[in-house]
Amino acid sequence: MDTALAPMNPQALAAAGPASDGFGGRLAALPAGRKAMLALGVAALVGISVAMSGWSASAHYKVLYANLSDKDGGAILAQLSQMNVPYKHADGGAAILVPADKVHDVRLKLASAGLPKGGVVGYELMDNAKFGQTQFQERLTFQRGLEGELTRSIGALAAVQAARVHLALPNQNGFFREQQKASASVLLTLHPGRTLDRAQIAGIVHLVSSSVPEMNPKAVSVLDATGALLSGPEAGADAGTGGLDAQQLQYVNQIESNYTKRVFDILEPVLGRDNLRAQVTAEVDFTQTESTSELYAPNQGVGADGKPVAFAVRSEQTSQSQGGAGATPSGVPGAASNQPPVPATAPITGAAAPLQTAQNGAIVGGPSRRESTTNYEVDKTVRVTRAATGNVKRLNAAVVVNHKSSTDAKGKTTTTPLSAEELDKLTALVKETIGFNEARGDSVKLINAPFKVDKPVAEAPLPLWQQPQTQDLVRTLAVPGALTLLALIVVLGAVRPALKAAQSARPAGARLDAVVDDAQALPVPQRALPQLEAPATDDRLLLARSLAKDNPAAMAGLVRGWVAKEA
């Protein structure tokens, strides 16, 4: 084949020799722009790798403690430094982060060291008792420990953000009448939007009073952050509850719940589980009354069995006097006639004994007088009556019954109201269940009405991008995904084109295993050179043709160098 060749310098052909065909040579043969792009791509990949490794290390940190005081935070950081545990700060220093695999281990080790101590201290103050401390210091340490333990217990409530407990424990002496009672004050700081009900306040009061010996619950005052008194008689009386305290309200609710449960237990087997609603309201009397009465029984009369009642004699007094002129002595003088007569006796009951006469029948004494006084015990009965508190004054029961439902053979459900006879039977059952008493004003109202059944509204499932699991996954993969995408852009945009250019480039002087006059088509350069028509007789053209035939390898390397340079 005829090939048109440009004029060539014989010195250049002589200088063309074998060159290295390695990857380094290919890179060295690249243009300056390609080399700069390749260097920038490699540097970007290195930076992305470093950022990925740093993110992976930081992603495995978890919160060790949060919302610590400055004192506890400093002590924990010092302990972590001694333990050679890496840590980080978060939320402006409010949280301490440590590697995720060391969280539980570090917490146990810090707990054994007594960290964090928190804002209050408890009975651990007694562990650091100093030798030679006075009794006052010992009592003060015990009081501080007790206040700290109560503060921790109250702070465990969900609605309480912080608490402070102040105890007043007076010195006890040997005189019981002069001993002063202990008292306490509790200051509560609640979480925003949280409140405490009456039962919780009563629980705090009883917790404090039960922790201190001889403390009355009335001596415990509970205040909130605004200074309002939450406990005490003033706080316990509420206009909406009729002045009842927490225990009385609980008692009323228990009575109403028991009566309501009775109504459900007696009517559910007849009507069905979801076919009735009942509510019982109880009016309870918590008034405390006390009455005292004295009864005096008569001293005369008969008993219940018809027999005379024997009464007890308290005292009895009898007096007798005898007067008149002395009688003329008569009879035979001697010792018997000179002795005085025996005094007469007057029995309690019966006739008086006759006057004693002398031996010859003459009356010894003159006129006599007898008096008898008897005092009996007074039969008195003293009765003290205390009325029981918490008596039910009135009951009101309201019951709503659903219509009767029936299903035909075709599966169609219809509802029909109950008859008057059925309603009367159900009302009688309710009255017997709650112990209806018309005299005290109880009332029972039972009506029949159809229940409104709300069809369950199927909640539309959240879109995939709004589901919490998806959002957490996106937040977790956002950083590594962005870094990976950036790495792909760098590889495809900078590194890959430079590597392809290095693979296709070949240095000058390399062998080209081809024959000039063969039938193979040589690669056409991207920019075609202008065809110059050689003159018919040109010595240089003839010399080039002969050189190409004699040394085809050198000519092939020369052509390859031209093509690479043009590319």
XYZ file of C-alpha atoms in Angstrom, residues 34-548:
515
model
C -5.024 15.257 33.937
C -2.316 14.944 36.570
C -3.809 17.769 38.636
C -7.310 16.243 38.393
C -5.990 12.863 39.509
C -4.153 14.407 42.486
C -7.253 16.314 43.577
C -9.420 13.188 43.316
C -7.026 11.125 45.417
C -6.857 13.879 48.065
C -10.678 14.095 48.135
C -10.966 10.328 48.635
C -8.503 10.448 51.504
C -10.484 13.263 53.159
C -13.769 11.375 52.725
C -12.229 8.252 54.271
C -11.009 10.240 57.285
C -14.449 11.857 57.716
C -16.158 8.472 57.488
C -13.911 6.948 60.119
C -14.440 9.940 62.427
C -18.197 9.749 62.056
C -18.168 6.030 62.752
C -16.187 6.598 65.936
C -18.497 9.401 67.136
C -21.655 7.463 66.255
C -20.824 4.815 68.848
C -20.829 7.276 71.757
C -23.795 7.176 74.137
C -24.943 9.315 77.037
C -23.413 8.327 80.352
C -25.124 10.960 82.546
C -27.230 13.996 81.745
C -28.362 17.082 83.673
C -25.506 16.890 86.133
C -24.461 19.658 88.459
C -21.105 21.301 87.901
C -19.656 19.642 90.980
C -20.730 16.138 89.986
C -19.699 16.720 86.363
C -16.188 17.748 87.358
C -15.815 14.771 89.685
C -16.991 12.362 86.989
C -14.608 13.810 84.383
C -11.710 13.502 86.793
C -12.618 9.890 87.473
C -12.929 9.133 83.739
C -9.477 10.603 83.151
C -8.026 8.333 85.823
C -9.803 5.338 84.240
C -8.444 6.265 80.753
C -11.954 6.298 79.301
C -12.523 8.681 76.355
C -15.448 11.062 76.790
C -17.190 13.914 75.014
C -19.550 16.746 75.937
C -22.994 17.329 74.457
C -25.815 19.845 74.909
C -23.456 22.543 76.045
C -21.798 20.377 78.677
C -25.074 19.130 80.187
C -24.415 15.540 79.060
C -21.318 13.340 79.128
C -20.800 10.816 76.315
C -18.620 7.704 76.445
C -18.186 4.787 73.999
C -21.327 2.682 73.736
C -19.601 -0.552 74.727
C -18.336 0.988 77.984
C -21.474 2.743 79.260
C -22.642 0.063 81.716
C -19.132 -0.793 82.873
C -18.319 2.859 83.564
C -21.597 3.421 85.407
C -20.923 0.501 87.733
C -17.399 1.679 88.438
C -18.556 5.237 89.117
C -21.327 3.946 91.389
C -18.774 2.016 93.411
C -16.860 5.291 93.774
C -20.018 7.074 94.977
C -20.568 9.131 91.819
C -22.651 10.997 91.009
C -23.448 12.188 94.486
C -26.369 14.353 93.411
C -27.631 17.502 95.041
C -28.576 15.824 98.321
C -26.879 13.365 100.622
C -28.497 10.712 102.756
C -27.377 8.267 105.364
C -23.958 8.027 103.715
C -23.055 11.003 105.921
C -22.961 8.545 108.820
C -20.188 6.609 107.075
C -17.803 9.534 107.420
C -18.308 10.020 111.155
C -15.281 11.625 112.744
C -13.753 10.451 115.955
C -14.500 12.689 118.908
C -17.569 14.461 117.500
C -20.037 15.815 120.008
C -23.569 14.610 120.558
C -24.937 17.735 118.879
C -22.869 17.061 115.757
C -24.028 13.462 115.710
C -27.699 14.486 115.991
C -27.241 17.111 113.295
C -25.612 14.582 110.948
C -28.448 12.138 111.521
C -31.019 14.856 110.842
C -29.271 15.850 107.600
C -29.157 12.220 106.505
C -32.863 11.745 107.241
C -33.751 14.906 105.316
C -31.702 13.697 102.361
C -33.376 10.290 102.316
C -36.844 11.863 102.428
C -35.860 14.254 99.626
C -34.754 11.345 97.454
C -37.985 9.448 98.116
C -40.193 12.437 97.306
C -38.101 13.299 94.239
C -38.832 9.825 92.849
C -42.417 10.909 92.081
C -43.029 11.502 88.379
C -44.511 14.981 88.828
C -41.812 16.252 91.217
C -38.794 17.928 89.660
C -37.034 18.865 92.916
C -37.842 18.744 96.619
C -36.495 20.024 99.910
C -37.358 18.676 103.358
C -36.839 20.565 106.632
C -37.219 18.654 109.888
C -37.621 20.217 113.318
C -36.535 17.587 115.848
C -36.551 19.073 119.374
C -34.420 17.683 122.170
C -36.230 15.163 124.330
C -35.961 15.275 128.109
C -37.138 13.000 130.895
C -40.404 14.863 131.524
C -43.157 13.580 129.268
C -45.397 16.632 129.667
C -42.630 18.999 128.647
C -41.614 17.128 125.508
C -42.147 18.979 122.232
C -43.493 17.297 119.140
C -41.520 17.081 115.893
C -42.666 18.919 112.759
C -41.636 19.034 109.116
C -41.934 21.243 106.043
C -41.703 20.068 102.428
C -41.063 22.387 99.472
C -41.902 20.918 96.051
C -40.902 22.080 92.580
C -43.089 20.385 89.986
C -42.382 19.771 86.328
C -44.032 22.279 83.978
C -47.612 21.242 83.339
C -47.719 18.673 86.176
C -49.933 18.756 89.278
C -50.431 16.654 92.402
C -53.860 15.409 93.446
C -55.118 15.159 97.003
C -54.148 11.490 97.332
C -50.536 12.179 96.312
C -50.236 15.085 98.742
C -51.666 12.925 101.533
C -49.134 10.246 100.594
C -46.241 12.706 100.927
C -47.553 13.851 104.315
C -47.835 10.292 105.624
C -44.421 9.397 104.199
C -42.756 12.172 106.181
C -44.786 11.639 109.367
C -44.165 7.885 109.332
C -40.407 8.390 108.942
C -40.068 10.462 112.120
C -41.099 8.986 115.479
C -43.967 10.666 117.339
C -44.757 13.005 114.428
C -48.384 13.875 113.791
C -49.441 14.113 110.126
C -51.016 17.475 110.953
C -47.529 18.789 111.786
C -46.343 18.317 108.176
C -46.704 21.270 105.789
C -46.361 20.827 102.026
C -45.786 23.890 99.814
C -45.264 24.325 96.092
C -42.802 26.593 94.301
C -45.250 29.526 94.442
C -45.572 29.282 98.226
C -49.131 27.926 98.172
C -49.981 25.524 100.981
C -50.942 22.147 99.557
C -51.686 20.366 102.841
C -53.513 21.253 106.025
C -57.158 21.826 106.951
C -57.485 24.822 104.665
C -56.152 22.929 101.675
C -58.057 19.769 102.519
C -61.465 21.446 102.422
C -62.737 21.908 98.913
C -65.986 23.466 97.932
C -66.485 20.945 95.159
C -66.156 17.963 97.516
C -68.225 19.252 100.414
C -65.247 19.700 102.722
C -64.265 16.016 102.690
C -60.687 14.970 103.082
C -58.876 12.409 100.984
C -59.811 9.418 103.153
C -63.483 10.364 103.223
C -63.530 10.829 99.455
C -61.896 7.452 99.019
C -64.495 5.882 101.308
C -67.368 7.410 99.307
C -65.848 6.297 96.007
C -65.437 2.791 97.373
C -69.095 2.640 98.427
C -70.275 3.880 95.039
C -68.008 1.447 93.197
C -69.308 -1.490 95.258
C -72.935 -0.620 94.554
C -72.223 -0.106 90.848
C -70.455 -3.460 90.663
C -73.469 -5.136 92.259
C -75.776 -3.663 89.607
C -73.511 -4.866 86.796
C -73.175 -8.342 88.326
C -76.941 -8.806 88.546
C -77.906 -7.347 85.153
C -75.077 -8.402 82.822
C -76.125 -12.091 82.689
C -79.619 -10.969 81.616
C -78.849 -8.117 79.216
C -75.334 -8.823 78.016
C -71.993 -7.339 78.765
C -72.158 -4.158 76.704
C -75.896 -3.524 76.943
C -76.105 -1.444 80.105
C -74.512 1.496 81.867
C -74.992 2.144 85.581
C -73.929 4.788 88.054
C -74.677 4.900 91.795
C -74.269 8.071 93.857
C -74.053 7.767 97.645
C -74.664 10.535 100.138
C -72.661 9.661 103.241
C -72.963 11.331 106.616
C -69.633 11.865 108.356
C -71.121 13.861 111.255
C -69.858 12.810 114.679
C -72.508 12.954 117.464
C -72.369 11.958 121.127
C -75.243 11.903 123.695
C -75.296 11.200 127.459
C -78.435 10.185 129.455
C -79.080 9.365 133.143
C -82.004 7.130 134.218
C -83.296 6.800 137.802
C -85.351 3.701 138.627
C -88.170 3.921 141.255
C -87.483 2.487 144.711
C -90.797 0.681 144.882
C -92.380 -1.639 142.448
C -92.074 -5.079 141.046
C -89.639 -6.472 138.519
C -90.305 -7.709 135.006
C -91.140 -11.158 136.326
C -93.807 -9.814 138.712
C -91.778 -10.418 141.831
C -90.977 -7.658 144.280
C -87.626 -6.040 143.674
C -85.154 -6.188 146.558
C -83.556 -2.808 147.027
C -80.251 -2.143 148.709
C -80.412 -0.277 152.068
C -77.781 2.423 152.354
C -78.387 3.361 156.077
C -80.970 2.851 158.836
C -81.509 4.853 162.049
C -83.901 3.994 164.954
C -84.581 6.058 168.106
C -86.879 5.287 171.073
C -87.743 7.266 174.242
C -89.842 6.347 177.363
C -91.138 8.769 180.053
C -93.674 9.143 182.953
C -93.718 9.055 186.868
C -91.836 6.345 188.609
C -93.940 3.512 190.080
C -94.204 2.767 193.798
C -91.852 0.007 194.693
C -93.655 -3.121 195.621
C -93.005 -6.734 195.980
C -90.455 -8.614 197.935
C -87.329 -6.651 198.395
C -84.339 -8.251 196.866
C -81.895 -8.245 193.948
C -84.470 -9.207 191.338
C -86.836 -6.365 192.143
C -84.092 -3.767 192.101
C -82.911 -4.494 188.470
C -84.148 -2.185 185.661
C -86.464 -3.601 183.031
C -85.170 -4.814 179.697
C -85.593 -2.114 176.913
C -88.183 -2.875 174.313
C -87.134 -3.521 170.695
C -88.808 -2.097 167.610
C -88.440 -4.306 164.530
C -88.186 -2.821 160.994
C -91.412 -4.437 159.984
C -94.296 -5.624 162.090
C -95.902 -4.350 165.313
C -93.919 -2.935 168.169
C -93.237 -5.106 171.207
C -95.461 -4.410 174.259
C -94.063 -2.599 177.205
C -92.501 -4.784 179.791
C -94.448 -5.150 183.034
C -93.257 -5.852 186.435
C -93.523 -9.187 188.031
C -96.807 -8.397 189.745
C -98.369 -7.200 186.411
C -97.950 -3.499 186.905
C -96.591 -1.363 184.063
C -93.014 -0.532 184.772
C -92.524 2.410 182.354
C -94.642 5.340 181.404
C -95.444 6.728 177.862
C -92.756 5.869 175.126
C -91.787 7.264 171.626
C -90.127 5.357 168.802
C -88.634 6.759 165.479
C -87.082 4.758 162.595
C -85.318 6.191 159.432
C -84.176 4.022 156.504
C -82.143 5.305 153.468
C -82.095 3.256 150.230
C -79.552 3.322 147.364
C -80.649 5.371 144.368
C -80.737 3.245 141.126
C -79.153 5.459 138.407
C -78.164 4.455 134.832
C -75.756 6.660 132.809
C -75.751 5.929 129.032
C -73.263 7.545 126.573
C -74.100 7.060 122.896
C -71.698 7.872 120.042
C -73.166 7.721 116.565
C -71.104 5.910 113.906
C -69.599 8.028 111.120
C -69.869 7.223 107.456
C -73.500 6.155 107.446
C -75.256 6.135 104.098
C -77.979 8.773 104.126
C -79.230 8.330 100.586
C -78.577 6.318 97.430
C -79.328 7.393 93.862
C -79.007 4.826 91.069
C -79.215 5.594 87.352
C -79.269 2.704 84.871
C -79.483 2.847 81.075
C -80.391 -0.366 79.232
C -79.872 -0.944 75.529
C -82.625 -2.092 73.177
C -83.068 -5.795 72.636
C -81.355 -6.998 69.462
C -82.371 -9.994 67.383
C -80.922 -11.565 64.248
C -83.108 -13.268 61.639
C -82.212 -16.185 59.394
C -80.799 -13.894 56.739
C -78.342 -12.371 59.208
C -80.119 -9.043 59.507
C -79.990 -7.541 63.029
C -82.923 -5.528 64.360
C -83.386 -3.769 67.708
C -86.632 -3.498 69.668
C -87.318 -1.615 72.923
C -88.047 -3.495 76.129
C -91.587 -3.793 77.367
C -92.880 -2.041 80.472
C -93.080 -5.357 82.320
C -89.432 -6.106 81.613
C -88.394 -2.641 82.752
C -90.312 -3.105 86.010
C -88.550 -6.408 86.640
C -85.151 -4.862 86.006
C -85.966 -1.932 88.288
C -86.979 -4.333 91.050
C -83.688 -6.181 90.637
C -81.722 -2.952 90.964
C -83.660 -1.939 94.085
C -83.007 -5.241 95.762
C -79.348 -5.110 94.780
C -78.589 -1.737 96.343
C -80.860 -2.232 99.377
C -83.458 0.345 98.371
C -84.966 2.178 101.354
C -87.821 4.496 100.546
C -87.867 5.943 104.061
C -84.430 7.511 103.691
C -85.182 8.896 100.231
C -83.425 6.434 97.915
C -84.225 6.687 94.213
C -83.709 4.330 91.260
C -84.158 5.436 87.659
C -83.971 2.841 84.871
C -84.593 3.785 81.256
C -84.388 1.952 77.941
C -82.607 3.670 75.046
C -80.673 2.494 71.991
C -76.931 2.696 72.332
C -75.037 4.593 69.665
C -72.300 2.433 68.268
C -69.471 4.392 66.721
C -67.904 2.638 63.797
C -64.196 2.261 64.287
C -62.351 4.636 62.057
C -59.453 2.924 60.412
C -56.443 5.058 60.884
C -54.590 5.691 57.687
C -51.106 4.270 57.868
C -48.388 6.813 58.033
C -46.408 7.333 54.866
C -43.101 5.608 54.737
C -41.177 8.844 55.092
C -43.150 9.830 58.231
C -42.690 6.619 60.149
C -40.323 6.900 63.130
C -38.313 3.891 62.042
C -37.726 5.400 58.618
C -36.737 8.764 60.072
C -34.288 7.136 62.445
C -32.823 5.114 59.599
C -32.467 8.235 57.432
C -30.785 10.145 60.251
C -28.434 7.215 60.790
C -27.529 6.765 57.133
C -27.554 10.420 56.090
C -23.912 11.135 56.883
C -22.406 7.891 55.521
C -24.653 8.082 52.446
C -23.607 11.625 51.669
C -19.931 10.762 52.080
C -20.309 7.688 49.869
C -22.067 9.717 47.153
C -19.328 12.316 47.294
C -16.701 9.591 46.958
C -18.458 8.178 43.881
C -18.592 11.621 42.290
C -14.870 12.095 42.865
C -14.030 8.659 41.511
C -16.201 8.935 38.410
C -15.435 12.571 37.714
C -11.720 12.856 38.421
C -9.942 9.598 39.161
C -11.478 7.316 36.551
C -10.857 9.567 33.502
C -7.235 10.076 34.536
C -6.714 6.330 34.949
C -8.258 5.577 31.572
C -6.034 8.162 29.936
C -2.994 6.596 31.616
C -3.963 3.122 30.360
C -4.458 4.244 26.738
C -1.263 6.347 26.556
C 1.965 4.642 25.337
C 5.416 6.240 25.449
C 7.495 6.894 22.349
C 9.941 4.254 21.144
C 7.726 1.301 21.976
C 7.612 -1.578 19.500
C 4.642 -1.883 17.221
C 4.299 -5.423 15.891
C 2.940 -4.510 12.495
C 4.192 -4.450 8.932
C 3.974 -1.321 6.930
C 2.678 -2.928 3.755
C 0.220 -5.255 5.487
C -3.536 -5.178 4.953
C -4.326 -4.033 8.531
C -5.921 -0.628 9.006
C -3.854 1.621 11.215
C -5.622 3.811 13.865
C -6.596 7.154 12.531
C -5.606 10.077 14.768
C -8.373 12.201 16.258
C -7.199 15.291 14.329
C -6.325 14.441 10.728
C -3.218 16.051 9.426
C -3.458 17.940 6.103
C -2.490 15.740 3.189
C 0.463 17.174 1.346
C 0.963 15.989 -2.120
C 4.628 15.158 -2.634
C 6.311 16.058 -5.842
C 6.730 13.365 -8.409
C 10.453 13.175 -7.892
C 11.611 13.796 -4.298
C 14.827 12.302 -2.938
C 13.646 12.620 0.707
C 10.510 10.651 0.002
C 12.460 7.898 -1.606
C 14.898 7.818 1.320
C 12.010 7.556 3.812
C 10.428 4.695 1.923
C 13.666 2.790 1.839
C 14.248 3.428 5.526
C 10.755 2.182 6.361
